Short mmCIF file of C-alpha atoms in Angstrom, two decimals:
data_model
loop_
_atom_site.label_atom_id
_atom_site.label_comp_id
_atom_site.label_asym_id
_atom_site.label_seq_id
_atom_site.Cartn_x
_atom_site.Cartn_y
_atom_site.Cartn_z
CA MET U 121 25.39 -7.80 -18.84
CA LEU U 122 22.93 -5.53 -17.01
CA ASN U 123 20.31 -8.30 -17.05
CA ALA U 124 22.76 -10.63 -15.31
CA LEU U 125 23.68 -8.00 -12.72
CA ILE U 126 20.00 -7.25 -11.97
CA LEU U 127 19.26 -10.95 -11.58
CA SER U 128 22.27 -11.29 -9.28
CA ILE U 129 20.99 -8.43 -7.10
CA VAL U 130 17.56 -10.06 -6.92
CA ILE U 131 19.05 -13.42 -5.92
CA ALA U 132 21.45 -11.86 -3.38
CA THR U 133 18.64 -9.82 -1.78
CA GLY U 134 16.38 -12.86 -1.67
CA ALA U 135 19.16 -14.88 -0.03
CA LEU U 136 19.68 -12.11 2.55
CA LEU U 137 15.97 -12.01 3.39
CA ILE U 138 15.86 -15.78 4.04
CA TRP U 139 19.18 -15.76 5.95
CA PRO U 140 18.21 -17.37 9.29
CA ARG U 141 19.98 -14.73 11.44
CA LEU U 142 17.84 -12.02 9.82
CA ALA U 143 14.65 -13.99 9.14
CA ASN U 144 14.48 -15.22 12.74
CA LEU U 145 15.22 -11.84 14.28
CA GLN U 146 12.08 -10.88 16.18
CA VAL U 147 12.17 -7.18 15.34
CA TRP U 148 12.57 -8.01 11.64
CA ARG U 149 9.67 -10.47 11.73
CA ALA U 150 7.53 -7.75 13.29
CA THR U 151 8.76 -5.22 10.71
CA ILE U 152 8.25 -7.29 7.58
CA THR U 153 4.43 -7.33 7.80
CA PRO U 154 3.87 -3.54 7.80
CA LEU U 155 6.84 -3.05 5.43
CA ALA U 156 5.39 -5.47 2.88
CA SER U 157 2.00 -3.76 3.17
CA ILE U 158 3.46 -0.28 2.62
CA ILE U 159 5.70 -1.26 -0.29
CA GLY U 160 3.00 -3.18 -2.06
CA SER U 161 0.85 -2.52 -5.06
CA GLY U 162 1.37 1.22 -4.85
CA PHE U 163 5.04 0.89 -5.65
CA LEU U 164 4.24 -0.28 -9.19
CA VAL U 165 1.80 2.49 -10.08
CA LEU U 166 2.93 5.41 -7.92
CA GLY U 167 6.12 6.32 -9.82
CA PRO U 168 4.48 7.03 -13.20
CA ILE U 169 1.48 8.71 -11.53
CA LEU U 170 3.64 11.18 -9.59
CA ASP U 171 6.03 11.87 -12.45
CA VAL U 172 3.35 12.46 -15.08
CA ASN U 173 1.26 14.73 -12.84
CA TYR U 174 3.87 16.51 -10.70
CA GLY U 175 6.82 16.50 -13.11
CA GLY U 176 10.15 17.46 -11.58
CA TYR U 177 8.50 18.07 -8.22
CA ALA U 178 7.45 14.40 -7.86
CA PRO U 179 10.13 13.63 -5.22
CA LEU U 180 8.81 16.47 -3.03
CA VAL U 181 5.30 15.04 -3.29
CA MET U 182 6.66 11.60 -2.41
CA VAL U 183 8.36 13.01 0.69
CA SER U 184 5.09 14.74 1.62
CA LEU U 185 3.08 11.53 1.24
CA CYS U 186 5.56 9.64 3.41
CA ALA U 187 5.53 12.43 6.00
CA VAL U 188 1.73 12.37 6.22
CA ALA U 189 1.83 8.58 6.51
CA TYR U 190 4.40 8.84 9.32
CA LEU U 191 2.20 11.32 11.19
CA PHE U 192 -0.78 9.01 10.90
CA GLY U 193 1.56 6.23 12.03
CA SER U 194 2.34 8.26 15.15
CA VAL U 195 -1.40 8.31 15.85
CA ILE U 196 -1.61 4.51 15.61
CA ARG U 197 1.52 4.14 17.76
CA PHE U 198 0.04 6.38 20.48
CA ASN U 199 -3.09 4.24 20.51
CA ILE U 200 -1.06 1.02 20.68
CA ALA U 201 0.88 2.32 23.70
CA ASP U 202 -2.26 3.57 25.45
CA ILE U 203 -4.16 0.31 24.93
CA ALA U 204 -1.24 -1.59 26.46
CA THR U 205 -1.45 0.43 29.68
CA GLN U 206 -5.22 0.75 29.88
CA THR U 207 -7.22 -1.86 31.79
CA THR U 208 -10.82 -0.78 31.17
CA PRO U 209 -11.45 1.53 28.19
CA SER U 210 -14.39 3.94 28.31
CA LYS U 211 -17.63 3.23 26.42
CA LEU U 212 -16.84 6.14 24.07
CA LEU U 213 -13.47 4.66 23.10
CA VAL U 214 -15.00 1.21 22.63
CA ARG U 215 -17.63 2.67 20.27
CA LEU U 216 -15.01 4.64 18.35
CA GLU U 217 -12.83 1.53 17.99
CA THR U 218 -15.86 -0.43 16.70
CA ILE U 219 -16.57 2.30 14.14
CA ALA U 220 -12.88 2.36 13.14
CA SER U 221 -12.87 -1.43 12.66
CA SER U 222 -16.01 -1.21 10.50
CA VAL U 223 -14.49 1.55 8.34
CA LEU U 224 -11.26 -0.45 8.02
CA ALA U 225 -13.27 -3.49 6.93
CA PHE U 226 -14.88 -1.45 4.13
CA ALA U 227 -11.44 -0.03 3.23
CA PHE U 228 -10.20 -3.60 2.89
CA ILE U 229 -13.08 -4.38 0.53
CA ILE U 230 -12.06 -1.55 -1.79
CA SER U 231 -8.35 -2.32 -1.47
CA VAL U 232 -8.95 -5.94 -2.54
CA ALA U 233 -10.63 -4.61 -5.70
CA TYR U 234 -7.59 -2.37 -6.19
CA TYR U 235 -5.14 -5.26 -5.75
CA LEU U 236 -6.98 -7.63 -8.05
CA ASN U 237 -7.55 -5.04 -10.77
CA LEU U 238 -3.80 -4.50 -10.81
CA PHE U 239 -3.42 -8.29 -10.87
CA GLY U 240 -5.62 -8.44 -13.97
CA ALA U 241 -3.82 -5.54 -15.69
CA PHE U 242 -0.34 -6.96 -15.08
CA GLY U 243 -1.52 -10.51 -15.81
CA VAL U 244 -2.35 -9.66 -19.43
CA SER U 245 0.27 -6.92 -19.91
CA LEU U 246 2.82 -9.07 -21.75
CA THR U 247 0.28 -11.09 -23.77
CA GLU U 248 -1.72 -10.54 -26.96
CA LEU U 249 -4.83 -10.08 -24.80
CA ASN U 250 -3.54 -6.83 -23.30
CA ASP U 251 -6.79 -4.84 -23.09
CA GLN U 252 -9.24 -3.74 -20.41
CA PHE U 253 -11.85 -6.39 -21.21
CA HIS U 254 -9.51 -9.35 -20.76
CA ALA U 255 -7.91 -7.75 -17.71
CA ASN U 256 -11.37 -7.45 -16.14
CA LEU U 257 -12.15 -11.07 -17.05
CA LEU U 258 -8.98 -12.24 -15.29
CA THR U 259 -9.78 -10.08 -12.24
CA THR U 260 -13.32 -11.49 -12.08
CA ALA U 261 -12.00 -15.05 -12.33
CA VAL U 262 -9.65 -14.47 -9.38
CA PHE U 263 -12.53 -12.97 -7.37
CA ALA U 264 -14.50 -16.15 -8.11
CA LEU U 265 -11.56 -18.29 -6.93
CA ILE U 266 -11.28 -16.31 -3.70
CA LEU U 267 -15.03 -16.58 -3.03
CA PHE U 268 -15.08 -20.33 -3.72
CA THR U 269 -12.07 -20.91 -1.47
CA GLY U 270 -13.44 -18.76 1.35
CA MET U 271 -16.85 -20.42 1.21
CA THR U 272 -15.55 -23.97 1.09
CA ARG U 273 -12.12 -24.38 2.62
CA GLY U 274 -11.09 -21.04 4.15
CA TYR U 275 -7.90 -19.16 3.37
CA ALA U 276 -5.26 -21.11 5.27
CA ALA U 277 -3.78 -22.71 2.14
CA LEU U 278 -3.70 -19.49 0.14
CA GLU U 279 -2.26 -17.47 3.02
CA ARG U 280 0.91 -19.55 2.92
CA MET U 281 1.80 -17.67 -0.25
CA GLU U 282 2.07 -14.38 1.62
CA GLN U 283 5.40 -14.98 3.36
CA VAL U 284 7.05 -16.19 0.14
CA SER U 285 5.71 -13.29 -1.93
CA VAL U 286 6.98 -10.70 0.55
CA GLY U 287 10.60 -11.76 0.09
CA LEU U 288 10.16 -12.10 -3.66
CA LYS U 289 8.66 -8.64 -3.97
CA LEU U 290 11.39 -6.93 -1.93
CA ALA U 291 14.13 -8.79 -3.83
CA ILE U 292 12.72 -7.72 -7.21
CA ILE U 293 12.37 -4.12 -6.00
CA ALA U 294 16.07 -4.21 -5.09
CA GLY U 295 16.85 -5.34 -8.65
CA LEU U 296 14.58 -2.63 -10.07
CA ILE U 297 16.31 0.13 -8.08
CA PHE U 298 19.73 -1.17 -9.12
CA GLY U 299 18.67 -1.12 -12.78
CA LEU U 300 17.26 2.38 -12.42
CA ALA U 301 20.46 3.56 -10.72
CA VAL U 302 22.54 2.30 -13.66
CA HIS U 303 20.16 3.95 -16.15
CA PHE U 304 20.21 7.19 -14.14
CA GLY U 305 24.01 7.17 -14.22
CA GLU U 306 24.02 6.70 -18.00
CA ILE U 307 21.55 9.56 -18.54
CA THR U 308 23.59 11.77 -16.20
CA GLY U 309 26.73 10.97 -18.20
CA GLN U 310 24.93 12.07 -21.36
CA HIS U 311 23.84 15.34 -19.67
CA ALA U 312 20.24 14.40 -20.55
CA LEU U 313 18.44 14.52 -17.20
CA GLN U 314 14.84 15.74 -17.46
CA PHE U 315 12.81 18.19 -15.34
CA SER U 316 9.26 17.80 -16.59
CA THR U 317 6.62 20.48 -16.19
CA PRO U 318 3.90 19.63 -13.62
CA GLN U 319 0.47 18.87 -15.07
CA VAL U 320 -1.40 19.79 -11.85
CA SER U 321 -0.91 22.53 -9.28
CA GLY U 322 -2.64 24.22 -6.38
CA TRP U 323 -5.85 22.64 -5.09
CA ALA U 324 -5.88 19.99 -7.83
CA ALA U 325 -2.40 18.87 -6.77
CA PHE U 326 -3.55 18.56 -3.14
CA THR U 327 -6.72 16.60 -3.93
CA LEU U 328 -4.81 14.23 -6.20
CA MET U 329 -2.27 13.65 -3.44
CA ALA U 330 -5.15 12.93 -1.04
CA GLY U 331 -6.38 10.33 -3.51
CA LEU U 332 -3.03 8.50 -3.32
CA ILE U 333 -2.87 7.79 0.41
CA VAL U 334 -3.52 4.09 -0.16
CA THR U 335 -0.15 3.78 -1.92
CA VAL U 336 1.72 4.49 1.33
CA GLN U 337 -0.83 2.82 3.61
CA GLY U 338 -0.18 -0.47 5.42
CA PHE U 339 1.63 0.57 8.59
CA GLU U 340 -1.62 0.19 10.55
CA THR U 341 -1.27 -3.60 10.33
CA SER U 342 1.05 -3.35 13.37
CA ARG U 343 -1.98 -2.21 15.38
CA TYR U 344 -3.54 -5.67 14.93
CA LEU U 345 -0.50 -7.88 15.70
CA GLY U 346 -1.03 -7.75 19.46
CA ALA U 347 -1.51 -11.51 19.71
CA THR U 348 2.03 -12.04 18.36
CA TYR U 349 4.11 -9.05 19.52
CA ASP U 350 4.02 -6.76 22.54
CA ALA U 351 3.24 -3.05 22.23
CA HIS U 352 6.87 -1.89 22.48
CA LEU U 353 7.98 -4.17 19.63
CA ARG U 354 5.02 -3.22 17.42
CA ILE U 355 5.75 0.48 17.89
CA ARG U 356 9.45 0.01 17.20
CA SER U 357 8.88 -2.19 14.15
CA MET U 358 6.25 0.17 12.68
CA LYS U 359 8.69 3.08 12.91
CA LEU U 360 11.39 0.96 11.25
CA ALA U 361 9.03 -0.16 8.47
CA GLN U 362 7.97 3.42 7.72
CA LYS U 363 11.57 4.68 7.70
CA ILE U 364 12.77 1.88 5.39
CA SER U 365 9.81 2.33 3.03
CA THR U 366 10.36 6.11 2.93
CA VAL U 367 14.00 5.66 1.90
CA ILE U 368 13.08 3.09 -0.77
CA TYR U 369 10.20 5.15 -2.18
CA CYS U 370 12.20 8.38 -2.32
CA ILE U 371 15.23 6.79 -4.01
CA TYR U 372 12.89 5.10 -6.52
CA ILE U 373 11.03 8.32 -7.36
CA VAL U 374 14.23 10.37 -7.76
CA LEU U 375 15.77 7.78 -10.09
CA LEU U 376 12.54 7.60 -12.11
CA THR U 377 11.65 11.30 -12.25
CA TYR U 378 14.73 12.77 -13.89
CA ALA U 379 15.79 9.95 -16.21
CA PHE U 380 12.61 9.74 -18.34
CA GLU U 381 10.61 12.23 -20.38
CA PHE U 382 7.23 11.72 -18.75
CA PRO U 383 4.97 14.09 -20.72
CA LEU U 384 5.36 11.69 -23.66
CA LEU U 385 4.22 8.72 -21.57
CA SER U 386 0.70 7.32 -21.90
CA LEU U 387 -0.36 6.86 -18.28
CA ASP U 388 -2.02 3.59 -17.32
CA GLU U 389 -1.67 1.10 -14.47
CA THR U 390 1.09 -0.86 -16.24
CA ALA U 391 3.08 2.17 -17.43
CA ILE U 392 6.06 1.02 -15.35
CA ILE U 393 6.40 -2.03 -17.64
CA GLU U 394 6.87 0.20 -20.70
CA LEU U 395 9.47 2.27 -18.88
CA MET U 396 11.49 -0.67 -17.61
CA GLN U 397 11.83 -2.12 -21.11
CA VAL U 398 14.10 0.86 -21.77
CA VAL U 399 16.25 0.02 -18.75
CA ALA U 400 16.71 -3.75 -19.14
CA PRO U 401 14.73 -6.48 -20.96
CA ILE U 402 14.57 -8.67 -17.85
CA LEU U 403 12.84 -6.07 -15.66
CA PRO U 404 9.32 -6.21 -17.22
CA LEU U 405 9.13 -9.97 -16.69
CA LEU U 406 10.41 -9.68 -13.11
CA LEU U 407 7.95 -6.88 -12.33
CA VAL U 408 4.99 -8.80 -13.72
CA PHE U 409 5.99 -11.84 -11.66
CA ALA U 410 6.34 -9.69 -8.53
CA ALA U 411 3.05 -7.91 -9.24
CA LEU U 412 1.04 -11.11 -9.63
CA SER U 413 2.33 -12.71 -6.43
CA ALA U 414 2.12 -9.45 -4.44
CA GLN U 415 -1.42 -8.54 -5.55
CA PHE U 416 -2.75 -12.03 -4.96
CA SER U 417 -1.25 -12.41 -1.49
CA ALA U 418 -2.31 -8.89 -0.49
CA ALA U 419 -5.84 -9.60 -1.69
CA ILE U 420 -5.96 -12.81 0.36
CA ALA U 421 -4.67 -11.03 3.48
CA ASP U 422 -7.18 -8.16 3.19
CA THR U 423 -10.05 -10.52 2.36
CA SER U 424 -9.34 -12.53 5.48
CA GLY U 425 -8.89 -9.36 7.53
CA SER U 426 -12.13 -7.87 6.25
CA GLY U 427 -14.12 -10.99 7.11
CA GLY U 428 -12.71 -11.05 10.62
CA LEU U 429 -13.33 -7.34 11.20
CA PHE U 430 -16.95 -7.55 10.02
CA ALA U 431 -17.60 -10.53 12.28
CA GLU U 432 -15.98 -8.74 15.23
CA ALA U 433 -17.63 -5.36 14.66
CA THR U 434 -21.13 -6.90 14.35
CA ASN U 435 -20.64 -9.42 17.19
CA GLY U 436 -21.10 -12.26 14.72
CA LEU U 437 -24.25 -10.82 13.13
CA VAL U 438 -22.39 -10.71 9.79
CA PRO U 439 -20.44 -14.00 9.61
CA GLU U 440 -17.15 -14.13 7.75
CA LYS U 441 -18.55 -16.03 4.76
CA ILE U 442 -21.23 -13.38 4.20
CA ALA U 443 -18.51 -10.72 4.44
CA TYR U 444 -16.50 -12.57 1.78
CA ALA U 445 -19.53 -12.62 -0.53
CA LEU U 446 -20.07 -8.88 0.06
CA LEU U 447 -16.40 -8.20 -0.69
CA VAL U 448 -16.49 -10.14 -3.95
CA GLY U 449 -19.77 -8.54 -5.02
CA VAL U 450 -18.46 -5.01 -4.47
CA GLY U 451 -15.11 -5.93 -6.04
CA VAL U 452 -16.64 -7.31 -9.23
CA PHE U 453 -18.93 -4.27 -9.47
CA LEU U 454 -15.97 -1.89 -9.17
CA THR U 455 -13.98 -3.94 -11.69
CA TRP U 456 -16.54 -3.44 -14.43
CA THR U 457 -17.64 0.11 -13.59
CA ALA U 458 -14.45 1.91 -12.51
CA ASN U 459 -10.84 2.04 -13.64
CA VAL U 460 -7.88 1.27 -11.39
CA PHE U 461 -7.13 4.93 -10.73
CA GLU U 462 -10.70 5.54 -9.54
CA ILE U 463 -10.49 2.50 -7.25
CA ILE U 464 -7.19 3.80 -5.85
CA SER U 465 -8.96 7.07 -5.00
CA TYR U 466 -11.89 5.28 -3.33
CA ALA U 467 -9.52 3.14 -1.26
CA SER U 468 -7.44 6.17 -0.28
CA ARG U 469 -10.54 8.01 0.93
CA ALA U 470 -11.66 4.98 2.95
CA PHE U 471 -8.27 4.66 4.64
CA ALA U 472 -8.13 8.42 5.24
CA LEU U 473 -11.45 8.16 7.08
CA TYR U 474 -10.07 5.27 9.15
CA TYR U 475 -7.01 7.36 10.06
CA ALA U 476 -9.31 10.27 10.97
CA ILE U 477 -11.22 8.07 13.41
CA GLN U 478 -8.00 6.69 14.89
CA SER U 479 -6.79 10.30 15.28
CA SER U 480 -10.02 11.16 17.09
CA ILE U 481 -9.46 8.19 19.41
CA ALA U 482 -5.90 9.36 20.08
CA ALA U 483 -7.10 12.93 20.72
CA THR U 484 -9.68 11.62 23.21
CA ARG U 485 -7.05 9.56 25.01
CA ALA U 486 -4.64 12.50 25.11
CA TRP U 487 -7.41 14.77 26.49
CA ARG U 488 -8.18 12.26 29.24
CA LYS U 489 -4.48 12.27 30.18
CA GLY U 490 -4.29 16.07 30.19
CA GLN U 491 -1.82 16.08 27.27
CA SER U 492 -3.14 19.22 25.55
CA LEU U 493 -0.32 19.59 23.02
CA GLN U 494 -0.69 16.01 21.77
CA MET U 495 -4.47 16.38 21.78
CA SER U 496 -4.16 19.42 19.50
CA GLY U 497 -1.85 17.54 17.13
CA PHE U 498 -4.13 14.50 16.94
CA THR U 499 -7.16 16.75 16.38
CA LEU U 500 -5.34 18.37 13.47
CA MET U 501 -4.57 14.91 12.04
CA ALA U 502 -8.25 13.97 12.38
CA PHE U 503 -9.19 17.09 10.43
CA LEU U 504 -6.59 16.24 7.77
CA GLY U 505 -7.97 12.69 7.49
CA VAL U 506 -11.55 13.89 7.09
CA THR U 507 -10.45 16.45 4.48
CA ALA U 508 -8.58 13.79 2.49
CA ALA U 509 -11.61 11.49 2.68
CA LEU U 510 -13.87 14.21 1.33
CA VAL U 511 -11.74 15.73 -1.43
CA GLY U 512 -9.42 12.96 -2.68
CA THR U 513 -9.64 12.67 -6.47
CA PRO U 514 -8.52 9.99 -8.94
CA VAL U 515 -5.83 10.34 -11.59
CA GLU U 516 -7.30 11.64 -14.85
#
């Protein structure tokens, strides 16, 4: 019965997302890109990571992560608004923007490795070949496919998957939350809710949190949609995407944290599959399907974005095809030398550095406008970004 209800929720949510009155709404179209980026790969791994390490305090950590992301989002929004009103930027700001684009390009390189390593892990998770070696083989094969496509035909054909996968992913997440809500209600009725003891505290808790920034990253995509939407709409849609994602993430973490006994869980990148088998047999299959489509489309989007950023930042000195080859080379190296949790930490640190540079740009703009209070806030965010980039640690 629960399987049928979950499937009904998935279908109903999918139908709502393709409903013309919603799908064609301009503010929703502008919102869906950053929203899909925020609620992406991190959604599948973040729940078990937070609950195993932070125990009953996991929801507070989730709120903190979302709050930090929203503050960095305010930095990006300030820059979007300032760029829209500025005719000739200073040489300093141009240089800082070039550096930021270069850092973001490298962050994309690491994030593609993160996406495709999750793709490999989830791809073999329900098969007899469920081990690290075969997961790495699958990841390497997808890297080879991406490189071949980029070198020969470009990414236009593969990018068509992205729009479909966004709706699919959000629909399956709706079904997952419904299933978790039912399970949470049953556990509550049995008076068996759990409050697990945290495994990390103090400085270790902070550095681990810093290593998880990539799981709530993605809102910055609005910064680069200027060719499609005006500044006002990008700012409005980014705020909406961050608010929606915060609500979804927090509900998800609360439902997950207190209804399972996490100290007994073996933590790996596909731990959510093991948990959802307890809730409903249909959920593991749905989550694997969502994971494969989401990771692949996200990898394609970031691969394309990285190539474009490298070409732009180097004035064509590094052409897109060379950037694709660099991305695949680094990705394959990380696949065979680091685990997913280490790659998550590397990606988080790269994005934290990007946010630090964007915060420095915002502080400079605020200083030029005589906005001392905002300048102080942006300077503090730059310091926070640099700190996260330096100290972020992977899950043990």
